[in-house]
CSV table of C-alpha atoms in Angstrom, one decimal:
chain,number,residue,atom,x,y,z
R,219,MET,CA,234.1,31.1,231.3
R,220,THR,CA,235.4,33.5,228.6
R,221,ALA,CA,234.0,33.8,225.2
R,222,GLY,CA,237.2,32.1,223.9
R,223,GLU,CA,236.7,29.2,226.3
R,224,ALA,CA,233.1,28.8,225.1
R,225,VAL,CA,234.2,28.8,221.5
R,226,SER,CA,237.0,26.2,222.3
R,227,ARG,CA,234.2,23.7,222.9
R,228,LEU,CA,233.0,24.1,219.4
R,229,GLU,CA,234.2,22.3,216.3
R,230,SER,CA,234.3,22.8,212.5
R,231,GLY,CA,231.5,21.3,210.7
R,232,MET,CA,228.9,21.8,213.5
R,233,THR,CA,225.4,23.0,213.2
R,234,LEU,CA,225.3,26.2,215.2
R,235,GLY,CA,222.2,28.1,216.3
R,236,ILE,CA,222.6,31.8,216.8
R,237,GLY,CA,220.0,33.6,219.0
R,238,GLY,CA,218.5,37.2,218.7
R,239,TRP,CA,216.7,38.4,215.6
R,240,GLY,CA,218.2,40.5,212.8
R,241,SER,CA,220.3,43.2,214.4
R,242,ARG,CA,218.7,42.7,217.8
R,243,ARG,CA,220.5,41.1,220.9
R,244,LYS,CA,222.9,39.0,218.8
R,245,PRO,CA,225.7,37.2,220.8
R,246,MET,CA,228.3,39.4,219.1
R,247,ALA,CA,231.0,38.8,221.7
R,248,LEU,CA,230.7,35.0,221.0
R,249,VAL,CA,230.7,35.6,217.3
R,250,ARG,CA,233.8,37.6,217.6
R,251,ALA,CA,235.4,34.7,219.5
R,252,LEU,CA,234.2,32.4,216.8
R,253,LEU,CA,235.9,34.7,214.1
R,254,ARG,CA,239.1,34.6,216.0
R,255,SER,CA,239.1,30.9,216.1
R,256,GLY,CA,239.7,28.7,213.1
R,257,ILE,CA,236.3,27.1,213.2
R,258,THR,CA,234.8,26.8,209.9
R,259,ASP,CA,232.5,24.7,207.6
R,260,LEU,CA,229.6,25.7,209.8
R,261,THR,CA,225.8,25.1,209.3
R,262,VAL,CA,224.4,28.3,210.8
R,263,VAL,CA,220.8,28.4,211.9
R,264,SER,CA,219.7,32.0,212.5
R,265,TYR,CA,217.1,34.8,212.2
R,266,GLY,CA,220.0,36.4,210.4
R,267,GLY,CA,221.6,39.6,211.1
R,268,PRO,CA,225.3,40.8,211.3
R,269,ASP,CA,226.1,37.5,212.8
R,270,VAL,CA,225.4,35.8,209.5
R,271,GLY,CA,227.0,38.6,207.6
R,272,MET,CA,230.3,38.5,209.5
R,273,LEU,CA,230.6,34.7,209.5
R,274,ALA,CA,229.7,34.7,205.7
R,275,ALA,CA,232.2,37.4,205.0
R,276,ALA,CA,234.9,35.4,206.7
R,277,GLY,CA,234.0,32.3,204.8
R,278,ARG,CA,233.0,30.2,207.9
R,279,ILE,CA,229.5,29.2,206.7
R,280,ARG,CA,229.0,26.1,204.5
R,281,LYS,CA,225.2,26.1,204.9
R,282,LEU,CA,222.8,28.7,206.2
R,283,VAL,CA,219.4,28.0,207.5
R,284,ALA,CA,217.4,31.3,207.7
R,285,PRO,CA,214.2,33.1,206.7
R,286,PHE,CA,216.1,36.3,206.1
R,287,ALA,CA,219.2,38.3,206.9
R,288,THR,CA,218.8,42.0,207.8
R,289,LEU,CA,220.3,44.8,209.8
R,290,ASP,CA,216.8,46.2,210.4
R,291,SER,CA,217.7,49.9,210.2
R,292,ILE,CA,219.7,48.9,207.0
R,293,PRO,CA,217.2,46.5,205.4
R,294,LEU,CA,219.7,44.4,203.3
R,295,GLU,CA,222.7,42.6,205.1
R,296,PRO,CA,225.7,43.5,202.8
R,297,HIS,CA,227.9,40.6,203.4
R,298,PHE,CA,225.1,38.1,203.3
R,299,ARG,CA,224.1,39.6,200.0
R,300,ALA,CA,227.6,39.5,198.6
R,301,ALA,CA,228.0,35.8,199.7
R,302,ARG,CA,224.7,34.8,197.9
R,303,GLU,CA,225.5,36.6,194.8
R,304,ARG,CA,228.9,34.9,194.7
R,305,GLY,CA,227.1,31.6,195.2
R,306,ALA,CA,229.4,31.2,198.3
R,307,LEU,CA,227.0,29.5,200.6
R,308,GLU,CA,224.4,26.8,200.5
R,309,LEU,CA,221.0,28.1,201.8
R,310,MET,CA,218.0,26.5,203.3
R,311,GLU,CA,215.6,29.4,202.9
R,312,ILE,CA,212.5,28.9,205.0
R,313,ASP,CA,209.7,31.0,206.4
R,314,GLU,CA,209.9,32.7,209.9
R,315,ALA,CA,207.2,30.4,211.2
R,316,MET,CA,208.6,27.2,209.7
R,317,PHE,CA,211.9,28.1,211.4
R,318,MET,CA,210.3,28.6,214.8
R,319,TRP,CA,208.5,25.2,214.4
R,320,GLY,CA,211.7,23.5,213.4
R,321,LEU,CA,213.3,24.7,216.7
R,322,HIS,CA,210.1,23.5,218.6
R,323,ALA,CA,210.4,20.1,217.0
R,324,ALA,CA,214.0,19.8,218.0
R,325,ALA,CA,213.2,21.0,221.6
R,326,ASN,CA,210.4,18.4,221.8
R,327,ARG,CA,212.5,15.6,220.3
R,328,LEU,CA,210.1,15.3,217.4
R,329,PRO,CA,211.2,14.6,213.8
R,330,PHE,CA,208.9,17.3,212.5
R,331,LEU,CA,205.9,19.5,213.1
R,332,PRO,CA,203.2,20.4,210.7
R,333,VAL,CA,203.0,23.9,209.5
R,334,ARG,CA,200.7,25.6,207.0
R,335,ALA,CA,203.5,28.0,205.9
R,336,GLY,CA,205.3,27.0,202.8
R,337,ILE,CA,202.6,25.3,200.9
R,338,GLY,CA,202.3,26.9,197.4
R,339,SER,CA,205.5,29.0,197.8
R,340,ASP,CA,208.9,28.5,196.2
R,341,VAL,CA,210.2,27.5,199.7
R,342,MET,CA,209.2,24.0,198.5
R,343,ARG,CA,211.1,24.4,195.1
R,344,VAL,CA,214.3,25.6,196.6
R,345,ASN,CA,214.2,22.9,199.4
R,346,PRO,CA,213.3,19.8,197.5
R,347,GLY,CA,214.0,17.8,200.7
R,348,LEU,CA,210.9,19.2,202.4
R,349,ARG,CA,208.0,16.8,202.7
R,350,THR,CA,204.3,17.3,203.3
R,351,VAL,CA,202.0,15.5,205.8
R,352,THR,CA,198.2,15.1,205.6
R,353,SER,CA,196.0,15.5,208.5
R,354,PRO,CA,194.5,12.1,209.5
R,355,TYR,CA,191.3,13.9,210.7
R,356,ASP,CA,188.3,14.9,208.8
R,357,ASP,CA,189.8,18.2,207.6
R,358,GLY,CA,192.3,16.3,205.5
R,359,GLU,CA,194.6,19.4,205.1
R,360,THR,CA,198.0,19.1,203.9
R,361,PHE,CA,200.9,20.7,205.7
R,362,VAL,CA,204.6,21.1,205.4
R,363,ALA,CA,206.3,18.6,207.7
R,364,MET,CA,208.9,21.0,209.0
R,365,PRO,CA,211.9,18.9,210.1
R,366,ALA,CA,213.5,19.4,213.5
R,367,LEU,CA,216.2,22.0,213.4
R,368,ARG,CA,218.6,20.1,215.8
R,369,LEU,CA,221.7,22.1,216.8
R,370,ASP,CA,225.0,20.8,218.0
R,371,ALA,CA,225.4,24.1,219.8
R,372,ALA,CA,223.6,27.3,220.5
R,373,LEU,CA,225.0,30.8,221.2
R,374,VAL,CA,222.7,33.4,222.7
R,375,HIS,CA,223.1,36.7,224.6
R,376,VAL,CA,220.8,37.9,227.3
R,377,ASN,CA,220.7,40.7,229.9
R,378,ARG,CA,221.4,38.7,233.1
R,379,ALA,CA,222.3,35.2,234.1
R,380,ASP,CA,223.5,33.4,237.2
R,381,ARG,CA,226.7,31.3,237.1
R,382,ARG,CA,224.7,28.1,236.8
R,383,GLY,CA,223.0,29.2,233.5
R,384,ASN,CA,219.7,30.6,234.5
R,385,GLY,CA,219.3,33.3,231.9
R,386,GLN,CA,217.1,36.4,232.0
R,387,CYS,CA,215.6,38.6,229.2
R,388,LEU,CA,214.7,42.0,230.5
R,389,GLY,CA,213.8,43.6,227.1
R,390,PRO,CA,210.3,43.6,225.5
R,391,ASP,CA,211.0,40.6,223.2
R,392,PRO,CA,212.8,37.4,224.3
R,393,TYR,CA,212.9,36.5,220.6
R,394,PHE,CA,213.6,32.7,220.5
R,395,ASP,CA,216.7,32.3,222.6
R,396,ASP,CA,215.2,29.8,225.1
R,397,LEU,CA,214.1,27.7,222.1
R,398,PHE,CA,217.6,27.8,220.6
R,399,CYS,CA,219.0,26.5,223.9
R,400,GLU,CA,216.4,23.8,224.2
R,401,ALA,CA,217.1,22.7,220.7
R,402,ALA,CA,220.8,22.3,221.1
R,403,GLU,CA,223.2,19.7,222.5
R,404,ALA,CA,225.2,22.4,224.1
R,405,ALA,CA,224.2,26.1,224.7
R,406,PHE,CA,226.6,29.0,225.7
R,407,VAL,CA,224.9,32.0,227.1
R,408,SER,CA,226.6,35.3,227.3
R,409,CYS,CA,225.1,38.1,229.4
R,410,GLU,CA,225.5,41.7,230.2
R,411,ARG,CA,226.1,40.9,233.9
R,412,ILE,CA,226.4,37.7,236.0
R,413,VAL,CA,224.4,38.1,239.1
R,414,ASP,CA,223.7,36.0,242.2
R,415,THR,CA,220.8,33.7,241.7
R,416,ALA,CA,218.8,35.6,244.4
R,417,GLU,CA,219.2,38.8,242.3
R,418,LEU,CA,217.4,37.4,239.3
R,419,THR,CA,214.0,38.0,240.6
R,420,LYS,CA,214.7,41.4,241.9
R,421,GLU,CA,215.3,43.0,238.5
R,422,GLY,CA,212.5,41.4,236.5
R,423,ALA,CA,209.3,39.4,237.0
R,424,PRO,CA,209.5,35.6,237.0
R,425,GLN,CA,208.4,35.5,233.4
R,426,THR,CA,211.8,37.1,232.4
R,427,LEU,CA,213.5,33.9,233.5
R,428,LEU,CA,213.2,32.1,230.2
R,429,ILE,CA,216.4,30.2,230.0
R,430,LYS,CA,216.8,27.4,232.4
R,431,ARG,CA,220.2,26.1,233.6
R,432,HIS,CA,219.5,22.4,232.5
R,433,THR,CA,219.6,23.6,228.9
R,434,VAL,CA,222.9,25.7,229.3
R,435,THR,CA,226.4,24.5,229.1
R,436,GLY,CA,228.3,27.6,229.9
R,437,VAL,CA,227.9,31.2,231.0
R,438,VAL,CA,230.0,34.1,229.7
R,439,GLU,CA,230.0,37.5,231.3
R,440,ALA,CA,230.2,39.9,228.3
R,441,PRO,CA,229.2,43.5,229.1
R,442,GLY,CA,228.3,45.1,225.8
R,443,GLY,CA,228.4,41.5,224.4
R,444,ALA,CA,225.6,42.3,221.9
R,445,HIS,CA,227.2,45.5,220.5
R,446,PHE,CA,226.6,46.9,217.9
R,447,THR,CA,223.2,45.2,217.8
R,448,SER,CA,220.6,46.3,220.4
R,449,CYS,CA,220.2,44.9,223.8
R,450,ALA,CA,217.1,46.5,225.3
R,451,PRO,CA,216.9,47.8,228.0
R,452,ASP,CA,220.6,47.9,228.6
R,453,TYR,CA,221.4,49.7,225.4
R,454,GLY,CA,220.0,50.4,221.9
R,455,ARG,CA,221.7,49.6,218.5
R,456,ASP,CA,224.9,51.5,217.8
R,457,GLU,CA,223.6,52.8,214.4
R,458,ALA,CA,226.9,54.6,213.6
R,459,ARG,CA,229.0,51.5,214.2
R,460,GLN,CA,226.5,49.4,212.2
R,461,LYS,CA,226.7,51.8,209.2
R,462,GLU,CA,230.4,51.6,209.4
R,463,TYR,CA,230.2,47.8,209.3
R,464,ALA,CA,227.8,48.0,206.4
R,465,THR,CA,230.0,50.4,204.3
R,466,THR,CA,233.6,49.3,205.2
R,467,PRO,CA,235.3,46.5,203.3
R,468,TRP,CA,235.2,43.4,205.5
R,469,ALA,CA,239.0,42.9,205.9
R,470,GLU,CA,239.4,46.4,207.1
R,471,PHE,CA,236.4,46.2,209.4
R,472,ALA,CA,237.4,42.9,210.7
R,473,GLU,CA,240.8,44.2,211.6
R,474,ARG,CA,239.2,46.9,213.7
R,475,PHE,CA,236.4,44.7,215.0
R,476,LEU,CA,238.7,41.9,216.1
R,477,ASN,CA,242.0,43.5,216.9
R,478,GLY,CA,241.3,47.3,217.3
R,479,PRO,CA,240.8,49.3,220.5
R,480,ASP,CA,237.1,48.6,220.3
R,481,ASN,CA,237.4,44.9,220.1
R,482,GLY,CA,235.1,44.4,223.1
R,483,PRO,CA,235.3,43.4,226.7
R,484,ASP,CA,236.1,39.7,225.9
R,485,ALA,CA,239.4,40.7,224.3
R,486,GLU,CA,241.4,39.6,227.3
R,487,GLY,CA,241.6,35.9,227.9
R,488,THR,CA,241.2,35.0,224.3
C,142,MET,CA,191.7,71.5,200.4
C,143,THR,CA,193.0,69.3,197.7
C,144,ALA,CA,194.3,65.9,198.7
C,145,THR,CA,197.8,65.0,197.4
C,146,ARG,CA,198.8,61.7,195.7
C,147,SER,CA,200.3,60.4,198.9
C,148,GLU,CA,197.1,61.1,200.7
C,149,HIS,CA,195.1,59.2,198.3
C,150,CYS,CA,197.5,56.4,198.8
C,151,VAL,CA,196.9,56.7,202.6
C,152,ILE,CA,193.2,56.4,202.0
C,153,ALA,CA,193.6,53.4,199.7
C,154,CYS,CA,195.6,51.7,202.3
C,155,ALA,CA,193.3,52.6,205.2
C,156,GLU,CA,190.3,51.2,203.2
C,157,ALA,CA,192.0,47.7,203.4
C,158,TRP,CA,191.1,47.6,207.0
C,159,ARG,CA,187.5,48.9,206.8
C,160,GLY,CA,185.1,46.4,208.3
C,161,ALA,CA,188.0,44.2,209.5
C,162,GLY,CA,186.7,44.3,213.2
C,163,GLU,CA,188.9,43.3,216.1
C,164,ILE,CA,192.0,42.1,214.4
C,165,LEU,CA,195.7,43.1,214.2
C,166,ALA,CA,196.5,45.5,211.4
C,167,SER,CA,200.1,44.9,210.3
C,168,PRO,CA,201.2,47.6,208.0
C,169,MET,CA,204.7,47.4,206.6
C,170,GLY,CA,206.0,50.7,205.2
C,171,LEU,CA,205.3,54.2,205.9
C,172,ILE,CA,202.0,55.0,204.0
C,173,PRO,CA,200.4,51.7,205.1
C,174,SER,CA,201.3,52.6,208.7
C,175,ILE,CA,199.5,56.1,208.3
C,176,GLY,CA,196.6,54.3,206.7
C,177,ALA,CA,196.2,51.7,209.5
C,178,ARG,CA,196.3,54.5,212.1
C,179,LEU,CA,193.8,56.6,210.2
C,180,ALA,CA,191.5,53.5,209.9
C,181,ARG,CA,191.7,52.9,213.6
C,182,LEU,CA,190.9,56.6,214.4
C,183,THR,CA,188.0,56.7,212.1
C,184,PHE,CA,186.0,53.8,210.7
C,185,SER,CA,187.7,50.8,212.3
C,186,PRO,CA,188.2,51.6,216.0
C,187,ASP,CA,188.6,48.0,217.2
C,188,LEU,CA,191.7,47.4,215.1
C,189,LEU,CA,194.9,46.3,217.1
C,190,LEU,CA,198.1,48.0,216.2
C,191,THR,CA,201.8,47.4,217.3
C,192,ASP,CA,204.7,49.7,217.9
C,193,GLY,CA,206.6,47.8,215.3
C,194,GLU,CA,208.3,45.9,218.0
C,195,ALA,CA,206.7,43.8,220.8
C,196,MET,CA,203.9,46.0,222.1
C,197,LEU,CA,200.3,46.5,221.2
C,198,VAL,CA,199.6,50.2,221.4
C,199,GLY,CA,197.0,52.9,220.7
C,200,VAL,CA,197.5,55.5,218.1
C,201,ASP,CA,199.1,57.8,220.8
C,202,GLY,CA,201.4,55.0,221.9
C,203,THR,CA,199.6,53.9,225.0
C,204,VAL,CA,200.6,50.2,225.6
C,205,GLU,CA,197.6,47.9,225.8
C,206,GLY,CA,199.3,44.5,225.4
C,207,TRP,CA,202.4,42.4,224.7
C,208,LEU,CA,203.0,40.8,221.4
C,209,PRO,CA,206.6,39.5,221.1
C,210,TYR,CA,207.5,37.7,217.8
C,211,ARG,CA,206.6,34.3,219.0
C,212,GLN,CA,203.0,35.3,219.9
C,213,HIS,CA,202.9,37.4,216.7
C,214,LEU,CA,203.4,34.2,214.8
C,215,THR,CA,200.6,32.5,216.6
C,216,LEU,CA,198.3,35.5,215.9
C,217,VAL,CA,199.2,35.1,212.2
C,218,THR,CA,198.1,31.5,212.2
C,219,SER,CA,194.9,32.3,214.1
C,220,GLY,CA,194.0,34.4,211.1
C,221,ARG,CA,193.0,37.4,213.2
C,222,ARG,CA,195.4,39.7,211.3
C,223,HIS,CA,195.5,41.6,208.0
C,224,VAL,CA,199.1,42.4,206.9
C,225,MET,CA,200.1,44.8,204.2
C,226,MET,CA,203.5,43.9,203.0
C,227,GLY,CA,205.9,45.4,200.4
C,228,ALA,CA,206.8,43.5,197.1
C,229,SER,CA,209.9,43.7,195.2
C,230,GLN,CA,208.0,41.8,192.4
C,231,ILE,CA,204.2,40.9,192.1
C,232,ASP,CA,202.6,39.0,189.3
C,233,ARG,CA,199.2,38.8,187.7
C,234,PHE,CA,197.9,36.3,190.3
C,235,GLY,CA,199.4,38.1,193.3
C,236,ASN,CA,202.5,36.0,193.7
C,237,GLN,CA,204.9,38.2,195.5
C,238,ASN,CA,208.7,38.2,195.9
C,239,ILE,CA,211.0,39.9,198.5
C,240,SER,CA,213.7,37.1,198.4
C,241,CYS,CA,216.0,37.7,195.5
C,242,ILE,CA,216.1,38.8,191.8
C,243,GLY,CA,217.3,36.4,189.2
C,244,ASP,CA,218.2,32.7,189.7
C,245,TRP,CA,217.7,31.7,193.3
C,246,GLU,CA,220.8,29.4,193.2
C,247,LYS,CA,223.0,32.4,192.5
C,248,PRO,CA,220.9,35.5,192.5
C,249,LYS,CA,221.6,38.6,190.5
C,250,ARG,CA,220.5,40.6,193.5
C,251,GLN,CA,219.9,39.1,196.9
C,252,LEU,CA,217.2,40.9,198.8
C,253,LEU,CA,215.6,40.1,202.3
C,254,GLY,CA,214.6,36.5,202.0
C,255,VAL,CA,211.1,35.1,202.2
C,256,ARG,CA,210.6,36.4,205.7
C,257,GLY,CA,207.1,35.7,206.8
C,258,ALA,CA,205.4,36.0,203.4
C,259,PRO,CA,204.6,32.1,203.2
C,260,VAL,CA,203.0,32.0,206.6
C,261,ASN,CA,201.2,35.3,206.1
C,262,THR,CA,199.6,34.4,202.8
C,263,LEU,CA,198.4,30.9,203.9
C,264,ASN,CA,196.9,32.1,207.1
C,265,ASN,CA,195.6,35.7,207.0
C,266,PRO,CA,194.5,38.2,204.5
C,267,THR,CA,197.6,39.7,203.0
C,268,SER,CA,197.6,42.9,200.9
C,269,TYR,CA,200.5,44.7,199.3
C,270,TRP,CA,201.9,48.2,199.0
C,271,VAL,CA,204.0,49.3,196.2
C,272,PRO,CA,205.2,52.9,196.4
C,273,LYS,CA,206.6,53.1,192.8
C,274,HIS,CA,204.4,51.2,190.3
C,275,SER,CA,206.8,50.1,187.4
C,276,LEU,CA,207.5,47.2,185.0
C,277,ARG,CA,210.2,46.0,187.4
C,278,VAL,CA,207.8,45.4,190.1
C,279,PHE,CA,204.6,44.3,188.2
C,280,VAL,CA,206.1,41.4,186.3
C,281,GLU,CA,204.7,38.5,184.3
C,282,LYS,CA,206.4,36.0,186.6
C,283,VAL,CA,208.1,36.6,189.9
C,284,ASP,CA,211.6,35.1,190.4
C,285,MET,CA,210.9,33.5,193.7
C,286,VAL,CA,207.4,33.0,195.1
C,287,CYS,CA,207.5,34.2,198.7
C,288,GLY,CA,203.8,35.4,199.1
C,289,VAL,CA,201.5,32.9,197.4
C,290,GLY,CA,199.2,34.0,194.6
C,291,TYR,CA,195.8,32.8,193.7
C,292,ASP,CA,197.1,30.4,191.0
C,293,ARG,CA,199.2,28.5,193.5
C,294,ALA,CA,196.8,28.6,196.4
C,295,ALA,CA,194.5,25.8,195.3
C,296,GLY,CA,192.9,24.3,198.4
C,297,ALA,CA,194.5,26.8,200.8
C,298,ARG,CA,191.4,27.6,202.9
C,299,HIS,CA,192.6,30.7,204.5
C,300,HIS,CA,194.3,32.4,201.5
C,301,ARG,CA,193.1,35.8,200.5
C,302,ILE,CA,194.7,38.9,198.9
C,303,PRO,CA,192.2,41.7,199.4
C,304,ARG,CA,194.1,44.4,197.5
C,305,VAL,CA,197.3,45.8,196.1
C,306,VAL,CA,197.8,49.5,196.5
C,307,SER,CA,200.4,51.4,194.4
C,308,ASP,CA,201.2,55.0,193.8
C,309,LEU,CA,198.9,54.8,190.7
C,310,GLY,CA,195.9,53.0,191.9
C,311,VAL,CA,194.2,50.2,193.7
C,312,PHE,CA,194.0,46.6,192.4
C,313,ASP,CA,192.3,43.5,193.4
C,314,PHE,CA,191.6,40.0,192.1
C,315,ALA,CA,187.9,40.2,191.6
C,316,THR,CA,187.9,38.4,188.3
C,317,PRO,CA,186.7,34.8,187.4
C,318,ASP,CA,190.3,33.4,187.3
C,319,HIS,CA,191.5,35.6,190.2
C,320,SER,CA,193.9,37.5,188.0
C,321,MET,CA,194.6,41.1,188.9
C,322,ARG,CA,192.1,43.9,188.1
C,323,LEU,CA,192.3,47.7,188.2
C,324,ALA,CA,189.9,48.6,191.0
C,325,SER,CA,190.4,52.3,191.1
C,326,LEU,CA,192.7,55.0,189.8
C,327,HIS,CA,194.2,57.7,192.0
C,328,PRO,CA,192.8,61.1,190.8
C,329,GLY,CA,195.2,62.3,188.1
C,330,VAL,CA,196.3,58.9,186.9
C,331,THR,CA,195.2,57.5,183.6
C,332,VAL,CA,194.5,53.9,182.6
C,333,GLU,CA,197.3,54.2,180.0
C,334,GLU,CA,199.8,55.2,182.6
C,335,VAL,CA,198.9,52.1,184.6
C,336,ARG,CA,199.0,49.8,181.6
C,337,ASP,CA,202.4,51.3,180.6
C,338,ALA,CA,203.8,50.6,184.1
C,339,THR,CA,202.5,47.0,184.3
C,340,GLY,CA,204.3,44.0,182.8
C,341,PHE,CA,201.3,41.8,182.3
C,342,ALA,CA,197.7,42.0,181.1
C,343,LEU,CA,195.6,43.7,183.7
C,344,THR,CA,191.8,43.4,183.6
C,345,ILE,CA,190.4,46.9,183.1
C,346,PRO,CA,186.6,47.4,183.7
C,347,ASP,CA,184.8,49.6,181.3
C,348,GLU,CA,184.3,52.2,183.9
C,349,VAL,CA,187.2,52.7,186.3
C,350,PRO,CA,186.3,54.6,189.4
C,351,TYR,CA,188.8,57.0,191.1
C,352,THR,CA,190.0,56.3,194.6
C,353,ARG,CA,187.8,58.2,196.9
C,354,GLU,CA,188.7,61.7,198.3
C,355,PRO,CA,189.6,61.8,202.1
C,356,THR,CA,186.9,63.5,204.2
C,357,PRO,CA,187.8,66.9,205.8
C,358,VAL,CA,188.1,65.0,209.1
C,359,GLU,CA,190.5,62.4,207.7
C,360,LEU,CA,192.6,65.0,205.9
C,361,ARG,CA,192.9,66.9,209.2
C,362,LEU,CA,193.9,63.7,211.0
C,363,ILE,CA,196.6,62.8,208.5
C,364,ARG,CA,198.0,66.3,208.3
C,365,GLU,CA,197.8,67.3,211.9
C,366,GLU,CA,197.7,64.2,214.1
C,367,ILE,CA,199.3,61.2,212.4
C,368,ASP,CA,201.9,62.6,210.0
C,369,PRO,CA,202.5,66.3,210.7
C,370,ALA,CA,206.0,66.1,209.3
C,371,ASP,CA,204.6,65.0,205.9
C,372,THR,CA,206.9,62.0,205.7
C,373,ARG,CA,204.2,60.5,203.4
C,374,ALA,CA,205.3,62.9,200.6
C,375,ARG,CA,208.8,61.5,200.7
C,376,GLU,CA,207.5,57.9,200.0
C,377,VAL,CA,205.2,59.2,197.2
C,378,PRO,CA,206.2,62.5,195.9
C,379,GLU,CA,203.6,64.9,194.4
C,380,GLU,CA,205.5,64.8,191.0
C,381,ALA,CA,204.1,61.4,190.5
C,382,LYS,CA,200.9,63.1,189.4
C,383,THR,CA,202.2,64.0,186.0
């Protein structure tokens, strides 16, 4: 399917998980399609990067669940910052590990998982809904009961996939993309290249086949689909474009990003 | 050869990992990274280091293992790690903030977010590096507690903040109530200078030692092997001495 077709399966008000990490292997072609759609009022669950920044700048996020938002080489995400300083979005600010265990809980159909992280910190103050749980064993330690981060849909971008939804991460870090798919009702995987199933084991070891087709709803071929974030080993981050993103007023950048000559390979068919 | 201020900072950071054994050194920031590599090349040869991404590497970059984020988070909870984080604010009991300045609901200045500070401080030794010691950083009360301090860590069995290193000196929490103490001054810095740049009452021992000098071998390693481009001087300029 195209990015536009994938996004046509989404609805306003959904809880949407976005894969990658910071400014690394973000499903930017899918984010672009989302920005072109009228979908809004989203709860976005993300190890935040420019995906969060752009959706926040466009006013599509009602609530954000994240431990951070960063552009990595530019530490502070400008549009996330601006949205926060305007008080424009609700935030569930949690620790990186709490976030991971929230996805694990959802993937395992558990209501929560105990985590040590969060105790004593202001994560508890700013999330008054968080509860603790005490170990029933001799240690008696008290943990945060990290609630499952169940997703209506997940958007991730990987290096290769077959048409059935088997996804392959060829870079050094798979991040948490398989978990996002497992935690979601529906998952849309974009990839640099769709290959025949038999090709998958030729380019990488079996351990690179992290995303399984039973967790995937649709596959989108989107070469350059993580641009301007990195997509190792296919390409690194486009630092010049990222800098332009960080320093250009959003309306102006959005015009170029969504409608300009560099609007990406998914432009046709949307 | 006289060591510069930035080189004293490197030594003070490296010392955080002395005697740490076979654990992961996670330095965040330039001078802590130089310090961790120096420790590994000298007195703490069993330390594990990463390339800042997903690989465990030697000082020369030789890959010896794989540590993607998901495994890194497990390593954190195993406790076999000593991280040195940055701090936009830090208070008398070692509470640290990198999330936002002002009211959390609508911050005056949004920063990174809590990142992994809560999981780090509850699970493995966490030290801090502050390249510019000032009243803005060393505050009476942080606006958002990301890294947990001693006054909020009651019962947290794996909580420990071994040290805070700034461009002025080294600080620890070796006081009866675990409030911050001046442990050493970098050569050229005075107690008054530290007091003036700190927004809360520090414990100051009668005799404050100076941060130790690097050995000739250490100085050679810093200047010729680890940081020949002298990037450390950009993080802590020599003018800081006055």
